[in-house]
Amino acid sequence: MRPLRIGLIGAGTIAWSAHLPAINRLAPKIELVAIADVRLEVAQRAADRFGAEAAYDDYQHLLARPDIDMVDICTPEFLHAEQTIAAAAAGKHVICEKPMSATVAEADAMLDACRQAGVRLMVAHSRRFTPRYQRIREAIDRGAIGDVRFVRENERRPRSMYDALDEPTDYWNPRAGEGDKRPWISLAGFSQGAALTNAVHETDLIRWFVGSEAVSVYAESRITDPEGEVPDFLTCLIRFANGAVGGTEVVNRLPSAYPVYHQIEVVGTEGVIRAFDSEMAPLRITRRDGATYPANWSTLLHIGSAYETEIRGFADAILTDGPLPMEPFEARQALALSLAAVESSRERRWVTPAPALSGKGTGS
Amino acid sequence: MSDHPTNPLLSHPVFAPIVTEVQGGALGQRLAAYASGRTKRRVGDPLVELGAPLIDFLIQIFGENVVSVMATNERVGGDDFDAWFLTLRFADDLVATVDLGNFLPDAYPDDLELRLELSGTDAVIIAEPENVAVTVIGRTGTAQDNSYSRSYHEDLLQFARAVATNEQMPVMRVVAAARRSAASDAVVSVN
């Protein structure tokens, strides 16, 4: 079987830290062919580092290559719909970083475009491929705790999380030339803040574990960063059609040395599943000025294996014409939940997530 | 406040140091507060029995009153309404997320489980008083014994009973607002 030939669009943070290393590890099943980024020099550095033969500053040039089977879209969410629809029109299968898009209408357009073009689409919700969450879902499926009635998944991030990146992140910032180094993810013109940056993971996990559709969402948010334009804090409650309840609280400005961590509890009619990263730091270094947890981000969530598993699963679905490990409709629903949280936090009332208009997408 | 019952959490060996830390400014800018209280107890209202001591504790350590509440009363463990989920906004804009429930399964190692997590720009404070146990991993599996840890459930219940009829206590105004919020499905201001 010949390898799947892949082109990656958007050589930013998530590409360097997760997707490109995972693609390299999946050789020879997957062969990295080309990388496109609006910053040609960054695309070229990524191509050199990860072994792609070509670098482009226009993703259309990458899509025009007939020798590329699938694209991995790692750009900001406001570009996902345009690029996915273009890739589908070019006959490329698409794996797209979460969140699926900036709006539900865009997500529906992505589903329609890929369905009509007969290409496969999957959104890279890495938590679905993280061993701890897979074990939790397996326990639920085998009835270990009865019917799921309540899920809480909280996430904590230190504000230093993005400080150590090698590549500049201010490309989209219109004031970058004036020394403003904030990335697009912090700017109101490009991002909705915590609800989409990371809480879309939580809304997806909660819905996945509950196994029902949400009927209403209530959320409150805050911009705690004096220089912030979008919320860095979100707390959200979700009511599901089956009567279950979900809750998530995301705090993204913790002290710089604090470990990224997650707290999850799934309460069922016959038991409880819980996993608290704060109790299970695999590496703790305590110095005179405090403790650090340098391995939490990479080991607790098993990020490397999660991205490898998700890309391998998508590739296998293409190669065997088999089922996708995660249907794109699932990502559409998680997006709808997170956007309902954004609306709720603005209006301070319960909000019904956008209904699916065209039934469940199949990912073709 | 002197005629009000004393919250037992203020003298609890795990929670008492939090008072000093928070009031001394250890958190830096306050970002968020998360509190949960769960029991196996199948009677009583967790909003009062668990919520009153936890929310009162938050009000006292922050020195701020709650100005608005969104609350929902749900069935988690069975057919009865046994859980409350609250979002509290304090006067300084801090938002506290509070989960309360009488839904711990019978097999759970603890009769009562409280958890408090205070997030700030300079520090994070996590209190888990039930995180005390001897774990024995033997031929037949894993057994956990925390029977020696100090039980304070009855202290909390006594406090809850004492404040339940005191409508002027700040925490009971929050409780009343939570009931109005759950009944109306709307954000309610605390009078």
GROMACS .gro file of N, CA, C and O in nm, chain A residues 215-313:
model
  396
  215VAL      N    1  -2.946   2.070   2.552
  215VAL     CA    2  -3.065   2.150   2.527
  215VAL      C    3  -3.047   2.295   2.568
  215VAL      O    4  -3.113   2.384   2.515
  216SER      N    5  -2.958   2.319   2.663
  216SER     CA    6  -2.933   2.459   2.700
  216SER      C    7  -2.799   2.473   2.770
  216SER      O    8  -2.748   2.378   2.830
  217VAL      N    9  -2.746   2.593   2.760
  217VAL     CA   10  -2.612   2.624   2.812
  217VAL      C   11  -2.619   2.756   2.888
  217VAL      O   12  -2.680   2.852   2.840
  218TYR      N   13  -2.555   2.760   3.005
  218TYR     CA   14  -2.538   2.887   3.076
  218TYR      C   15  -2.390   2.906   3.104
  218TYR      O   16  -2.321   2.812   3.148
  219ALA      N   17  -2.340   3.024   3.079
  219ALA     CA   18  -2.197   3.048   3.101
  219ALA      C   19  -2.174   3.190   3.151
  219ALA      O   20  -2.252   3.281   3.123
  220GLU      N   21  -2.067   3.204   3.226
  220GLU     CA   22  -2.016   3.337   3.260
  220GLU      C   23  -1.867   3.339   3.228
  220GLU      O   24  -1.799   3.236   3.239
  221SER      N   25  -1.820   3.455   3.187
  221SER     CA   26  -1.679   3.465   3.149
  221SER      C   27  -1.622   3.595   3.204
  221SER      O   28  -1.696   3.684   3.246
  222ARG      N   29  -1.491   3.602   3.203
  222ARG     CA   30  -1.423   3.725   3.248
  222ARG      C   31  -1.297   3.745   3.163
  222ARG      O   32  -1.235   3.648   3.118
  223ILE      N   33  -1.264   3.871   3.145
  223ILE     CA   34  -1.132   3.906   3.093
  223ILE      C   35  -1.052   3.951   3.214
  223ILE      O   36  -1.072   4.061   3.265
  224THR      N   37  -0.966   3.864   3.264
  224THR     CA   38  -0.890   3.900   3.384
  224THR      C   39  -0.757   3.965   3.350
  224THR      O   40  -0.697   4.031   3.433
  225ASP      N   41  -0.710   3.945   3.228
  225ASP     CA   42  -0.583   4.002   3.185
  225ASP      C   43  -0.603   4.151   3.155
  225ASP      O   44  -0.685   4.186   3.069
  226PRO      N   45  -0.530   4.238   3.222
  226PRO     CA   46  -0.548   4.382   3.195
  226PRO      C   47  -0.524   4.419   3.049
  226PRO      O   48  -0.578   4.518   3.001
  227GLU      N   49  -0.445   4.337   2.979
  227GLU     CA   50  -0.419   4.365   2.838
  227GLU      C   51  -0.506   4.277   2.746
  227GLU      O   52  -0.489   4.277   2.625
  228GLY      N   53  -0.597   4.202   2.805
  228GLY     CA   54  -0.675   4.106   2.728
  228GLY      C   55  -0.791   4.170   2.656
  228GLY      O   56  -0.847   4.270   2.699
  229GLU      N   57  -0.827   4.110   2.544
  229GLU     CA   58  -0.943   4.154   2.467
  229GLU      C   59  -1.053   4.049   2.465
  229GLU      O   60  -1.166   4.077   2.428
  230VAL      N   61  -1.018   3.925   2.500
  230VAL     CA   62  -1.116   3.816   2.498
  230VAL      C   63  -1.110   3.744   2.632
  230VAL      O   64  -1.008   3.747   2.702
  231PRO      N   65  -1.220   3.677   2.670
  231PRO     CA   66  -1.221   3.612   2.802
  231PRO      C   67  -1.112   3.505   2.815
  231PRO      O   68  -1.092   3.424   2.725
  232ASP      N   69  -1.046   3.509   2.932
  232ASP     CA   70  -0.949   3.404   2.964
  232ASP      C   71  -1.004   3.313   3.074
  232ASP      O   72  -0.935   3.222   3.119
  233PHE      N   73  -1.124   3.341   3.118
  233PHE     CA   74  -1.193   3.258   3.218
  233PHE      C   75  -1.333   3.229   3.168
  233PHE      O   76  -1.400   3.318   3.114
  234LEU      N   77  -1.375   3.106   3.188
  234LEU     CA   78  -1.512   3.068   3.150
  234LEU      C   79  -1.562   2.963   3.247
  234LEU      O   80  -1.489   2.868   3.281
  235THR      N   81  -1.684   2.979   3.293
  235THR     CA   82  -1.750   2.871   3.366
  235THR      C   83  -1.884   2.846   3.297
  235THR      O   84  -1.951   2.941   3.255
  236CYS      N   85  -1.918   2.721   3.284
  236CYS     CA   86  -2.029   2.686   3.194
  236CYS      C   87  -2.104   2.566   3.249
  236CYS      O   88  -2.043   2.470   3.297
  237LEU      N   89  -2.236   2.572   3.243
  237LEU     CA   90  -2.321   2.458   3.278
  237LEU      C   91  -2.399   2.417   3.153
  237LEU      O   92  -2.443   2.503   3.076
  238ILE      N   93  -2.417   2.287   3.138
  238ILE     CA   94  -2.487   2.236   3.019
  238ILE      C   95  -2.596   2.139   3.066
  238ILE      O   96  -2.569   2.047   3.144
  239ARG      N   97  -2.717   2.159   3.018
  239ARG     CA   98  -2.826   2.065   3.043
  239ARG      C   99  -2.846   1.980   2.917
  239ARG      O  100  -2.852   2.035   2.806
  240PHE      N  101  -2.860   1.849   2.938
  240PHE     CA  102  -2.875   1.759   2.825
  240PHE      C  103  -3.018   1.704   2.816
  240PHE      O  104  -3.092   1.703   2.915
  241ALA      N  105  -3.050   1.657   2.696
  241ALA     CA  106  -3.187   1.608   2.672
  241ALA      C  107  -3.223   1.491   2.761
  241ALA      O  108  -3.340   1.471   2.795
  242ASN      N  109  -3.125   1.412   2.800
  242ASN     CA  110  -3.153   1.296   2.885
  242ASN      C  111  -3.154   1.330   3.034
  242ASN      O  112  -3.162   1.240   3.118
  243GLY      N  113  -3.148   1.458   3.067
  243GLY     CA  114  -3.154   1.500   3.206
  243GLY      C  115  -3.019   1.513   3.274
  243GLY      O  116  -3.010   1.564   3.387
  244ALA      N  117  -2.914   1.470   3.209
  244ALA     CA  118  -2.780   1.483   3.268
  244ALA      C  119  -2.735   1.629   3.264
  244ALA      O  120  -2.789   1.711   3.190
  245VAL      N  121  -2.634   1.657   3.346
  245VAL     CA  122  -2.580   1.793   3.356
  245VAL      C  123  -2.429   1.786   3.339
  245VAL      O  124  -2.365   1.690   3.385
  246GLY      N  125  -2.373   1.885   3.273
  246GLY     CA  126  -2.228   1.895   3.260
  246GLY      C  127  -2.181   2.032   3.306
  246GLY      O  128  -2.256   2.129   3.300
  247GLY      N  129  -2.058   2.037   3.353
  247GLY     CA  130  -2.002   2.164   3.395
  247GLY      C  131  -1.855   2.171   3.362
  247GLY      O  132  -1.784   2.070   3.368
  248THR      N  133  -1.810   2.290   3.322
  248THR     CA  134  -1.667   2.309   3.300
  248THR      C  135  -1.627   2.447   3.348
  248THR      O  136  -1.706   2.543   3.338
  249GLU      N  137  -1.508   2.456   3.403
  249GLU     CA  138  -1.453   2.584   3.443
  249GLU      C  139  -1.310   2.589   3.390
  249GLU      O  140  -1.229   2.500   3.418
  250VAL      N  141  -1.281   2.690   3.310
  250VAL     CA  142  -1.150   2.703   3.246
  250VAL      C  143  -1.083   2.831   3.297
  250VAL      O  144  -1.142   2.939   3.289
  251VAL      N  145  -0.963   2.816   3.348
  251VAL     CA  146  -0.886   2.931   3.397
  251VAL      C  147  -0.751   2.928   3.325
  251VAL      O  148  -0.678   2.829   3.334
  252ASN      N  149  -0.719   3.035   3.255
  252ASN     CA  150  -0.601   3.033   3.167
  252ASN      C  151  -0.488   3.127   3.209
  252ASN      O  152  -0.394   3.146   3.132
  253ARG      N  153  -0.496   3.186   3.329
  253ARG     CA  154  -0.389   3.281   3.367
  253ARG      C  155  -0.327   3.245   3.500
  253ARG      O  156  -0.296   3.331   3.582
  254LEU      N  157  -0.305   3.118   3.521
  254LEU     CA  158  -0.245   3.075   3.648
  254LEU      C  159  -0.097   3.113   3.651
  254LEU      O  160  -0.038   3.148   3.549
  255PRO      N  161  -0.036   3.106   3.770
  255PRO     CA  162   0.107   3.141   3.780
  255PRO      C  163   0.191   3.063   3.679
  255PRO      O  164   0.160   2.948   3.646
  256SER      N  165   0.297   3.125   3.635
  256SER     CA  166   0.374   3.071   3.523
  256SER      C  167   0.426   2.930   3.550
  256SER      O  168   0.436   2.848   3.458
  257ALA      N  169   0.461   2.901   3.673
  257ALA     CA  170   0.519   2.769   3.702
  257ALA      C  171   0.413   2.662   3.726
  257ALA      O  172   0.446   2.546   3.748
  258TYR      N  173   0.288   2.702   3.722
  258TYR     CA  174   0.183   2.607   3.758
  258TYR      C  175   0.162   2.505   3.646
  258TYR      O  176   0.170   2.539   3.529
  259PRO      N  177   0.134   2.380   3.681
  259PRO     CA  178   0.117   2.280   3.576
  259PRO      C  179  -0.017   2.294   3.505
  259PRO      O  180  -0.117   2.327   3.566
  260VAL      N  181  -0.014   2.269   3.376
  260VAL     CA  182  -0.140   2.250   3.304
  260VAL      C  183  -0.207   2.129   3.366
  260VAL      O  184  -0.143   2.027   3.389
  261TYR      N  185  -0.332   2.140   3.399
  261TYR     CA  186  -0.394   2.018   3.449
  261TYR      C  187  -0.545   2.019   3.426
  261TYR      O  188  -0.606   2.120   3.397
  262HIS      N  189  -0.599   1.900   3.442
  262HIS     CA  190  -0.741   1.877   3.419
  262HIS      C  191  -0.798   1.800   3.536
  262HIS      O  192  -0.733   1.715   3.594
  263GLN      N  193  -0.920   1.831   3.566
  263GLN     CA  194  -0.992   1.760   3.671
  263GLN      C  195  -1.120   1.708   3.609
  263GLN      O  196  -1.201   1.785   3.557
  264ILE      N  197  -1.138   1.578   3.609
  264ILE     CA  198  -1.261   1.525   3.551
  264ILE      C  199  -1.329   1.431   3.649
  264ILE      O  200  -1.265   1.349   3.715
  265GLU      N  201  -1.459   1.447   3.657
  265GLU     CA  202  -1.542   1.357   3.736
  265GLU      C  203  -1.664   1.322   3.653
  265GLU      O  204  -1.728   1.411   3.594
  266VAL      N  205  -1.694   1.196   3.646
  266VAL     CA  206  -1.814   1.150   3.578
  266VAL      C  207  -1.897   1.075   3.684
  266VAL      O  208  -1.853   0.973   3.736
  267VAL      N  209  -2.012   1.130   3.716
  267VAL     CA  210  -2.098   1.071   3.818
  267VAL      C  211  -2.211   0.995   3.750
  267VAL      O  212  -2.286   1.052   3.670
  268GLY      N  213  -2.220   0.868   3.782
  268GLY     CA  214  -2.326   0.786   3.726
  268GLY      C  215  -2.422   0.739   3.832
  268GLY      O  216  -2.402   0.765   3.952
  269THR      N  217  -2.526   0.669   3.790
  269THR     CA  218  -2.625   0.619   3.887
  269THR      C  219  -2.567   0.511   3.977
  269THR      O  220  -2.622   0.483   4.083
  270GLU      N  221  -2.455   0.451   3.935
  270GLU     CA  222  -2.399   0.343   4.015
  270GLU      C  223  -2.252   0.361   4.049
  270GLU      O  224  -2.187   0.267   4.097
  271GLY      N  225  -2.198   0.477   4.023
  271GLY     CA  226  -2.057   0.496   4.057
  271GLY      C  227  -2.002   0.627   4.006
  271GLY      O  228  -2.075   0.708   3.948
  272VAL      N  229  -1.874   0.647   4.029
  272VAL     CA  230  -1.807   0.772   3.992
  272VAL      C  231  -1.674   0.738   3.928
  272VAL      O  232  -1.602   0.648   3.973
  273ILE      N  233  -1.640   0.809   3.822
  273ILE     CA  234  -1.507   0.802   3.763
  273ILE      C  235  -1.442   0.938   3.787
  273ILE      O  236  -1.504   1.041   3.764
  274ARG      N  237  -1.319   0.937   3.833
  274ARG     CA  238  -1.253   1.066   3.852
  274ARG      C  239  -1.105   1.054   3.818
  274ARG      O  240  -1.043   0.949   3.837
  275ALA      N  241  -1.051   1.162   3.768
  275ALA     CA  242  -0.908   1.170   3.739
  275ALA      C  243  -0.866   1.314   3.760
  275ALA      O  244  -0.912   1.403   3.690
  276PHE      N  245  -0.783   1.335   3.860
  276PHE     CA  246  -0.737   1.469   3.893
  276PHE      C  247  -0.588   1.476   3.864
  276PHE      O  248  -0.507   1.416   3.935
  277ASP      N  249  -0.549   1.551   3.764
  277ASP     CA  250  -0.407   1.565   3.735
  277ASP      C  251  -0.331   1.626   3.852
  277ASP      O  252  -0.214   1.597   3.873
  278SER      N  253  -0.397   1.713   3.927
  278SER     CA  254  -0.326   1.782   4.034
  278SER      C  255  -0.276   1.684   4.140
  278SER      O  256  -0.186   1.716   4.216
  279GLU      N  257  -0.335   1.568   4.146
  279GLU     CA  258  -0.291   1.468   4.243
  279GLU      C  259  -0.187   1.374   4.184
  279GLU      O  260  -0.136   1.287   4.253
  280MET      N  261  -0.161   1.386   4.055
  280MET     CA  262  -0.084   1.282   3.989
  280MET      C  263   0.030   1.337   3.905
  280MET      O  264   0.061   1.282   3.800
  281ALA      N  265   0.089   1.445   3.945
  281ALA     CA  266   0.198   1.501   3.867
  281ALA      C  267   0.310   1.397   3.857
  281ALA      O  268   0.362   1.354   3.958
  282PRO      N  269   0.349   1.358   3.736
  282PRO     CA  270   0.450   1.253   3.723
  282PRO      C  271   0.590   1.302   3.752
  282PRO      O  272   0.680   1.222   3.779
  283LEU      N  273   0.612   1.431   3.745
  283LEU     CA  274   0.744   1.485   3.775
  283LEU      C  275   0.725   1.618   3.848
  283LEU      O  276   0.663   1.710   3.796
  284ARG      N  277   0.777   1.624   3.969
  284ARG     CA  278   0.769   1.747   4.046
  284ARG      C  279   0.909   1.783   4.092
  284ARG      O  280   0.979   1.700   4.150
  285ILE      N  281   0.953   1.903   4.063
  285ILE     CA  282   1.085   1.949   4.106
  285ILE      C  283   1.064   2.066   4.202
  285ILE      O  284   1.007   2.169   4.162
  286THR      N  285   1.106   2.049   4.324
  286THR     CA  286   1.085   2.153   4.424
  286THR      C  287   1.218   2.220   4.455
  286THR      O  288   1.315   2.153   4.491
  287ARG      N  289   1.219   2.350   4.438
  287ARG     CA  290   1.339   2.428   4.467
  287ARG      C  291   1.309   2.525   4.580
  287ARG      O  292   1.197   2.524   4.633
  288ARG      N  293   1.406   2.606   4.611
  288ARG     CA  294   1.385   2.701   4.720
  288ARG      C  295   1.267   2.792   4.693
  288ARG      O  296   1.196   2.833   4.784
  289ASP      N  297   1.248   2.827   4.565
  289ASP     CA  298   1.142   2.923   4.533
  289ASP      C  299   1.012   2.856   4.488
  289ASP      O  300   0.924   2.922   4.435
  290GLY      N  301   1.003   2.726   4.507
  290GLY     CA  302   0.875   2.662   4.475
  290GLY      C  303   0.893   2.539   4.389
  290GLY      O  304   1.005   2.497   4.359
  291ALA      N  305   0.779   2.483   4.351
  291ALA     CA  306   0.779   2.358   4.275
  291ALA      C  307   0.747   2.385   4.129
  291ALA      O  308   0.672   2.478   4.096
  292THR      N  309   0.803   2.304   4.040
  292THR     CA  310   0.767   2.308   3.899
  292THR      C  311   0.730   2.166   3.855
  292THR      O  312   0.772   2.067   3.916
  293TYR      N  313   0.653   2.158   3.747
  293TYR     CA  314   0.601   2.030   3.698
  293TYR      C  315   0.630   2.022   3.549
  293TYR      O  316   0.538   2.029   3.467
  294PRO      N  317   0.755   2.008   3.511
  294PRO     CA  318   0.789   2.025   3.369
  294PRO      C  319   0.735   1.919   3.276
  294PRO      O  320   0.736   1.938   3.155
  295ALA      N  321   0.686   1.808   3.327
  295ALA     CA  322   0.641   1.702   3.237
  295ALA      C  323   0.490   1.695   3.223
  295ALA      O  324   0.439   1.613   3.147
  296ASN      N  325   0.417   1.780   3.294
  296ASN     CA  326   0.272   1.761   3.294
  296ASN      C  327   0.209   1.774   3.157
  296ASN      O  328   0.122   1.697   3.120
  297TRP      N  329   0.249   1.876   3.084
  297TRP     CA  330   0.181   1.901   2.958
  297TRP      C  331   0.204   1.786   2.860
  297TRP      O  332   0.114   1.746   2.787
  298SER      N  333   0.324   1.733   2.862
  298SER     CA  334   0.354   1.631   2.761
  298SER      C  335   0.317   1.491   2.804
  298SER      O  336   0.295   1.404   2.720
  299THR      N  337   0.308   1.466   2.934
  299THR     CA  338   0.285   1.328   2.973
  299THR      C  339   0.144   1.300   3.025
  299THR      O  340   0.088   1.197   2.997
  300LEU      N  341   0.087   1.393   3.100
  300LEU     CA  342  -0.040   1.361   3.162
  300LEU      C  343  -0.150   1.338   3.060
  300LEU      O  344  -0.234   1.251   3.075
  301LEU      N  345  -0.149   1.418   2.958
  301LEU     CA  346  -0.250   1.400   2.855
  301LEU      C  347  -0.198   1.311   2.742
  301LEU      O  348  -0.270   1.281   2.649
  302HIS      N  349  -0.073   1.272   2.752
  302HIS     CA  350  -0.014   1.189   2.647
  302HIS      C  351  -0.040   1.252   2.509
  302HIS      O  352  -0.089   1.190   2.417
  303ILE      N  353  -0.006   1.380   2.503
  303ILE     CA  354  -0.037   1.458   2.384
  303ILE      C  355   0.023   1.396   2.259
  303ILE      O  356  -0.040   1.386   2.156
  304GLY      N  357   0.149   1.355   2.271
  304GLY     CA  358   0.213   1.299   2.152
  304GLY      C  359   0.137   1.182   2.097
  304GLY      O  360   0.105   1.176   1.978
  305SER      N  361   0.103   1.089   2.182
  305SER     CA  362   0.033   0.971   2.133
  305SER      C  363  -0.107   1.006   2.088
  305SER      O  364  -0.161   0.944   1.996
  306ALA      N  365  -0.169   1.108   2.150
  306ALA     CA  366  -0.305   1.146   2.109
  306ALA      C  367  -0.306   1.195   1.965
  306ALA      O  368  -0.390   1.154   1.884
  307TYR      N  369  -0.213   1.284   1.932
  307TYR     CA  370  -0.211   1.336   1.795
  307TYR      C  371  -0.173   1.227   1.695
  307TYR      O  372  -0.225   1.222   1.584
  308GLU      N  373  -0.082   1.143   1.736
  308GLU     CA  374  -0.044   1.032   1.647
  308GLU      C  375  -0.163   0.940   1.624
  308GLU      O  376  -0.190   0.899   1.511
  309THR      N  377  -0.236   0.909   1.730
  309THR     CA  378  -0.351   0.820   1.718
  309THR      C  379  -0.459   0.881   1.630
  309THR      O  380  -0.520   0.812   1.547
  310GLU      N  381  -0.483   1.010   1.645
  310GLU     CA  382  -0.592   1.069   1.567
  310GLU      C  383  -0.555   1.077   1.419
  310GLU      O  384  -0.640   1.047   1.333
  311ILE      N  385  -0.432   1.113   1.388
  311ILE     CA  386  -0.394   1.123   1.246
  311ILE      C  387  -0.387   0.983   1.184
  311ILE      O  388  -0.431   0.961   1.071
  312ARG      N  389  -0.336   0.886   1.261
  312ARG     CA  390  -0.333   0.748   1.211
  312ARG      C  391  -0.476   0.697   1.186
  312ARG      O  392  -0.503   0.634   1.085
  313GLY      N  393  -0.564   0.727   1.278
  313GLY     CA  394  -0.703   0.683   1.262
  313GLY      C  395  -0.768   0.742   1.139
  313GLY      O  396  -0.842   0.673   1.066
   0.00000   0.00000   0.00000
